[in-house]
Backbone as a printed PyTorch tensor [residue, N CA C, xyz], in Angstrom:
tensor([[[ 54.1550,  12.6620,  10.2670],
         [ 54.5630,  12.6490,   8.8690],
         [ 54.1590,  13.9520,   8.2100]],

        [[ 55.0880,  14.4960,   7.4320],
         [ 54.8130,  15.7390,   6.7220],
         [ 54.4970,  15.4570,   5.2610]],

        [[ 53.7830,  16.3640,   4.6650],
         [ 53.4080,  16.2630,   3.2650],
         [ 54.2050,  17.3190,   2.5060]],

        [[ 55.2620,  16.9140,   1.8060],
         [ 56.1390,  17.8440,   1.1170],
         [ 55.6010,  18.1770,  -0.2670]],

        [[ 55.7730,  19.4370,  -0.6720],
         [ 55.4050,  19.8640,  -2.0120],
         [ 56.4580,  20.8430,  -2.5240]],

        [[ 56.2860,  21.3300,  -3.7290],
         [ 57.2840,  22.1840,  -4.3710],
         [ 57.6150,  23.4020,  -3.5210]],

        [[ 58.9170,  23.6910,  -3.3970],
         [ 59.3510,  24.8730,  -2.6590],
         [ 59.7270,  24.6010,  -1.2170]],

        [[ 59.3840,  23.4410,  -0.6890],
         [ 59.7280,  23.1310,   0.6900],
         [ 61.1450,  22.5620,   0.7530]],

        [[ 61.8130,  22.7570,   1.8890],
         [ 63.1600,  22.2260,   2.0220],
         [ 63.0980,  20.6990,   2.1430]],

        [[ 64.1780,  20.0460,   1.8250],
         [ 64.3030,  18.5810,   1.8940],
         [ 63.4790,  17.8650,   0.8260]],

        [[ 62.9910,  18.5680,  -0.1730],
         [ 62.2140,  17.9140,  -1.2160],
         [ 62.4340,  18.6160,  -2.5410]],

        [[ 62.7580,  17.8250,  -3.5710],
         [ 62.9270,  18.3510,  -4.9250],
         [ 61.8890,  17.6850,  -5.8140]],

        [[ 61.0640,  18.4970,  -6.4170],
         [ 59.9590,  18.0040,  -7.2270],
         [ 60.4870,  17.3860,  -8.5210]],

        [[ 60.1370,  16.1340,  -8.7980],
         [ 60.5830,  15.4570, -10.0040],
         [ 59.6480,  15.7420, -11.1830]],

        [[ 58.3470,  15.8060, -10.9280],
         [ 57.3510,  16.1460, -11.9300],
         [ 56.4910,  17.2780, -11.4030]],

        [[ 55.8020,  17.9360, -12.2850],
         [ 54.9480,  19.0450, -11.8640],
         [ 53.7830,  18.5220, -11.0270]],

        [[ 53.5860,  19.1270,  -9.8560],
         [ 52.4830,  18.7300,  -8.9890],
         [ 52.7730,  17.5320,  -8.1160]],

        [[ 53.9960,  17.0240,  -8.1590],
         [ 54.3620,  15.8340,  -7.3970],
         [ 54.5200,  16.1930,  -5.9180]],

        [[ 53.9850,  15.3590,  -5.0310],
         [ 54.1040,  15.5620,  -3.5870],
         [ 54.5900,  14.2790,  -2.9390]],

        [[ 55.0640,  14.3650,  -1.6920],
         [ 55.6330,  13.1940,  -1.0290],
         [ 55.4110,  13.2790,   0.4710]],

        [[ 55.0730,  12.1380,   1.0660],
         [ 54.9820,  12.0540,   2.5190],
         [ 56.3410,  11.6220,   3.0520]],

        [[ 56.7860,  12.2630,   4.1400],
         [ 58.1030,  11.9670,   4.6790],
         [ 58.0680,  12.0870,   6.1940]],

        [[ 58.7230,  11.1520,   6.8670],
         [ 58.8020,  11.2000,   8.3240],
         [ 59.9610,  12.1000,   8.7360]],

        [[ 59.6950,  13.0290,   9.6440],
         [ 60.7290,  13.9300,  10.1490],
         [ 60.6360,  13.9820,  11.6710]],

        [[ 61.7570,  14.3450,  12.2970],
         [ 61.7870,  14.4260,  13.7490],
         [ 61.6430,  15.8460,  14.2600]],

        [[ 61.9170,  16.8200,  13.4230],
         [ 61.8750,  18.1980,  13.8880],
         [ 63.1520,  18.5590,  14.6110]],

        [[ 63.0600,  19.2600,  15.7380],
         [ 64.2500,  19.7180,  16.4550],
         [ 64.5930,  18.8290,  17.6440]],

        [[ 64.0130,  17.6490,  17.7510],
         [ 64.2580,  16.7660,  18.8820],
         [ 65.5740,  16.0270,  18.6670]],

        [[ 66.5240,  16.1920,  19.5860],
         [ 67.8120,  15.5110,  19.5230],
         [ 67.8880,  14.5690,  20.7170]],

        [[ 68.1440,  13.2950,  20.4430],
         [ 68.2070,  12.3070,  21.5030],
         [ 69.4160,  11.3930,  21.3610]],

        [[ 69.6210,  10.5080,  22.3300],
         [ 70.7790,   9.6050,  22.2740],
         [ 70.6520,   8.5220,  21.2080]],

        [[ 69.4600,   8.3500,  20.6320],
         [ 69.2620,   7.3140,  19.6250],
         [ 69.6520,   7.7770,  18.2150]],

        [[ 70.0110,   9.0590,  18.0480],
         [ 70.4500,   9.5610,  16.7370],
         [ 71.9180,   9.2070,  16.5300]],

        [[ 72.2500,   8.7440,  15.3240],
         [ 73.6350,   8.3790,  15.0370],
         [ 74.3940,   9.4980,  14.3250]],

        [[ 73.6920,  10.3570,  13.5870],
         [ 74.3420,  11.4010,  12.8030],
         [ 73.5600,  12.7040,  12.9320]],

        [[ 74.2840,  13.8110,  13.0880],
         [ 73.6850,  15.1430,  13.0500],
         [ 74.3980,  15.9480,  11.9770]],

        [[ 73.6590,  16.5650,  11.0850],
         [ 74.2480,  17.4130,  10.0490],
         [ 74.1500,  18.8540,  10.5210]],

        [[ 75.3040,  19.4750,  10.7770],
         [ 75.3380,  20.8390,  11.2820],
         [ 76.1560,  21.7260,  10.3610]],

        [[ 75.8230,  23.0130,  10.3500],
         [ 76.5720,  24.0030,   9.5970],
         [ 76.9260,  25.1310,  10.5540]],

        [[ 78.2270,  25.4790,  10.6300],
         [ 78.6710,  26.5740,  11.4880],
         [ 78.3880,  27.8730,  10.7500]],

        [[ 77.4990,  28.6960,  11.3090],
         [ 77.1190,  29.9480,  10.6500],
         [ 77.8520,  31.1450,  11.2360]],

        [[ 78.2170,  31.0740,  12.5050],
         [ 78.8750,  32.2000,  13.1450],
         [ 79.9220,  31.6680,  14.1110]],

        [[ 81.1250,  32.2190,  14.0500],
         [ 82.2140,  31.7760,  14.9240],
         [ 82.2100,  32.6020,  16.1970]],

        [[ 82.2910,  31.9370,  17.3250],
         [ 82.2710,  32.6090,  18.6170],
         [ 83.6470,  33.0650,  19.0610]],

        [[ 83.7760,  33.4040,  20.3600],
         [ 85.0360,  33.9090,  20.8970],
         [ 86.0990,  32.8210,  20.9670]],

        [[ 85.7100,  31.6200,  21.4030],
         [ 86.6690,  30.5330,  21.5440],
         [ 86.4850,  29.5190,  20.4240]],

        [[ 87.5910,  28.8100,  20.1280],
         [ 87.5420,  27.7770,  19.0930],
         [ 87.0150,  26.4680,  19.6580]],

        [[ 86.3380,  25.7190,  18.8170],
         [ 85.9050,  24.3650,  19.1610],
         [ 87.0010,  23.4310,  18.6670]],

        [[ 87.6210,  22.6340,  19.5740],
         [ 88.7440,  21.7900,  19.1420],
         [ 88.3140,  20.7720,  18.0910]],

        [[ 89.0590,  20.7390,  16.9820],
         [ 88.7760,  19.8140,  15.9030],
         [ 87.7520,  20.3100,  14.8990]],

        [[ 87.0990,  21.4490,  15.1840],
         [ 86.0780,  21.9530,  14.2610],
         [ 86.4880,  23.3080,  13.6870]],

        [[ 86.6990,  24.2950,  14.5640],
         [ 87.0040,  25.6430,  14.0770],
         [ 88.4490,  26.0660,  14.3390]],

        [[ 89.2580,  25.2150,  14.9600],
         [ 90.6260,  25.6310,  15.2630],
         [ 91.5860,  25.4280,  14.0970]],

        [[ 91.2230,  24.6400,  13.0920],
         [ 92.0860,  24.4590,  11.9320],
         [ 91.2920,  24.7650,  10.6580]],

        [[ 91.9910,  25.2730,   9.6530],
         [ 91.3220,  25.5750,   8.3800],
         [ 91.8250,  24.6080,   7.3300]],

        [[ 90.8990,  23.9530,   6.6710],
         [ 91.2480,  23.0130,   5.6140],
         [ 90.9760,  23.6530,   4.2740]],

        [[ 91.8960,  23.5330,   3.3190],
         [ 91.6260,  24.0750,   1.9910],
         [ 90.5740,  23.2380,   1.2700]],

        [[ 89.9660,  23.8350,   0.2650],
         [ 88.9770,  23.0950,  -0.5200],
         [ 89.6660,  21.9550,  -1.2350]],

        [[ 89.0690,  20.7680,  -1.1630],
         [ 89.6830,  19.5860,  -1.7610],
         [ 89.6360,  19.6260,  -3.2750]],

        [[ 88.5590,  20.1360,  -3.8140],
         [ 88.3870,  20.2050,  -5.2600],
         [ 88.0830,  21.6370,  -5.6820]],

        [[ 88.5720,  22.0080,  -6.8390],
         [ 88.2850,  23.3190,  -7.3860],
         [ 87.1980,  23.2210,  -8.4300]],

        [[ 86.8580,  24.3410,  -9.0590],
         [ 85.8320,  24.3150, -10.1050],
         [ 86.3210,  23.5920, -11.3450]],

        [[ 85.3840,  23.0190, -12.1030],
         [ 85.7230,  22.2770, -13.3150],
         [ 85.5150,  23.1110, -14.5730]],

        [[ 84.5400,  23.9760, -14.5580],
         [ 84.2130,  24.7680, -15.7470],
         [ 85.2090,  25.9090, -15.9100]],

        [[ 85.6130,  26.1630, -17.1410],
         [ 86.6570,  27.1510, -17.4360],
         [ 86.2710,  28.5510, -16.9620]],

        [[ 85.0090,  28.9280, -17.1450],
         [ 84.5850,  30.2650, -16.7190],
         [ 84.6360,  30.4110, -15.2030]],

        [[ 84.3510,  29.3350, -14.4810],
         [ 84.4060,  29.3840, -13.0150],
         [ 85.8460,  29.4340, -12.5260]],

        [[ 86.7730,  28.7600, -13.2370],
         [ 88.1970,  28.8230, -12.8770],
         [ 88.7070,  30.2410, -13.1060]],

        [[ 88.3060,  30.8670, -14.2110],
         [ 88.7030,  32.2530, -14.4670],
         [ 88.1970,  33.1910, -13.3850]],

        [[ 86.9890,  32.9640, -12.9390],
         [ 86.4050,  33.8110, -11.9000],
         [ 87.1250,  33.6320, -10.5690]],

        [[ 87.4860,  32.3870, -10.2090],
         [ 88.1470,  32.1070,  -8.9320],
         [ 89.5400,  32.7210,  -8.8730]],

        [[ 90.3140,  32.6040,  -9.9630],
         [ 91.6910,  33.0810,  -9.9750],
         [ 91.8370,  34.4510, -10.6480]],

        [[ 90.7500,  35.1010, -10.9900],
         [ 90.7520,  36.4320, -11.6160],
         [ 91.6260,  36.4380, -12.8640]],

        [[ 91.3500,  35.5100, -13.7870],
         [ 92.1300,  35.3800, -15.0110],
         [ 91.4730,  36.1510, -16.1430]],

        [[ 92.2790,  36.4650, -17.1260],
         [ 91.7750,  37.1010, -18.3390],
         [ 91.3570,  36.0310, -19.3350]],

        [[ 90.7140,  36.4380, -20.4170],
         [ 90.2200,  35.4960, -21.4190],
         [ 91.3690,  34.7750, -22.1390]],

        [[ 92.5140,  35.4570, -22.3330],
         [ 93.6150,  34.8510, -23.0630],
         [ 94.5170,  33.9860, -22.1800]],

        [[ 94.3510,  33.9960, -20.8420],
         [ 95.1560,  33.1520, -19.9500],
         [ 94.7980,  31.6840, -20.1420]],

        [[ 95.7980,  30.8170, -19.9450],
         [ 95.5820,  29.3770, -20.0900],
         [ 94.9770,  28.8290, -18.8040]],

        [[ 93.7570,  28.3590, -18.8900],
         [ 93.0130,  27.8800, -17.7180],
         [ 93.5700,  26.5500, -17.2190]],

        [[ 94.1690,  25.7620, -18.1240],
         [ 94.6440,  24.4270, -17.7660],
         [ 95.7510,  24.4500, -16.7210]],

        [[ 96.4480,  25.5600, -16.5900],
         [ 97.5170,  25.6680, -15.5860],
         [ 96.9590,  25.8860, -14.1840]],

        [[ 95.6960,  26.2680, -14.0740],
         [ 95.0960,  26.6050, -12.7770],
         [ 94.0830,  25.5720, -12.2970]],

        [[ 94.0070,  24.4250, -12.9430],
         [ 93.0450,  23.3910, -12.5450],
         [ 93.4950,  22.7760, -11.2270]],

        [[ 92.5840,  22.6880, -10.2490],
         [ 92.8830,  22.0980,  -8.9450],
         [ 92.5120,  20.6270,  -9.0120]],

        [[ 93.5030,  19.7700,  -8.8650],
         [ 93.2580,  18.3190,  -8.9120],
         [ 93.3810,  17.7440,  -7.5160]],

        [[ 92.6540,  16.6690,  -7.2710],
         [ 92.7260,  16.0220,  -5.9580],
         [ 93.9750,  15.1680,  -5.8790]],

        [[ 94.5250,  15.0630,  -4.6760],
         [ 95.7090,  14.2410,  -4.4610],
         [ 95.2800,  12.8320,  -4.1230]],

        [[ 95.8570,  11.8600,  -4.8030],
         [ 95.4790,  10.4620,  -4.5920],
         [ 96.3890,   9.8410,  -3.5690]]])
């Protein structure tokens, strides 16, 4: 069991000086794990089927007007409402 405090990963301090004990496995991967959270940081020579061979667009865009302007390189007088990315139902 690890003792988490402010600044450590996997822990967000709710109050000042708050700490928490948490069970972690470290880097041990076994057949008893049901889920692994991975992030692809570097693409190799060959594609991994179903992971890096297709590109999916972002499902949702930014909600704040200033962030929409930044994404689409809009001016202040442009209408932001025309560039809102909505999810398809």
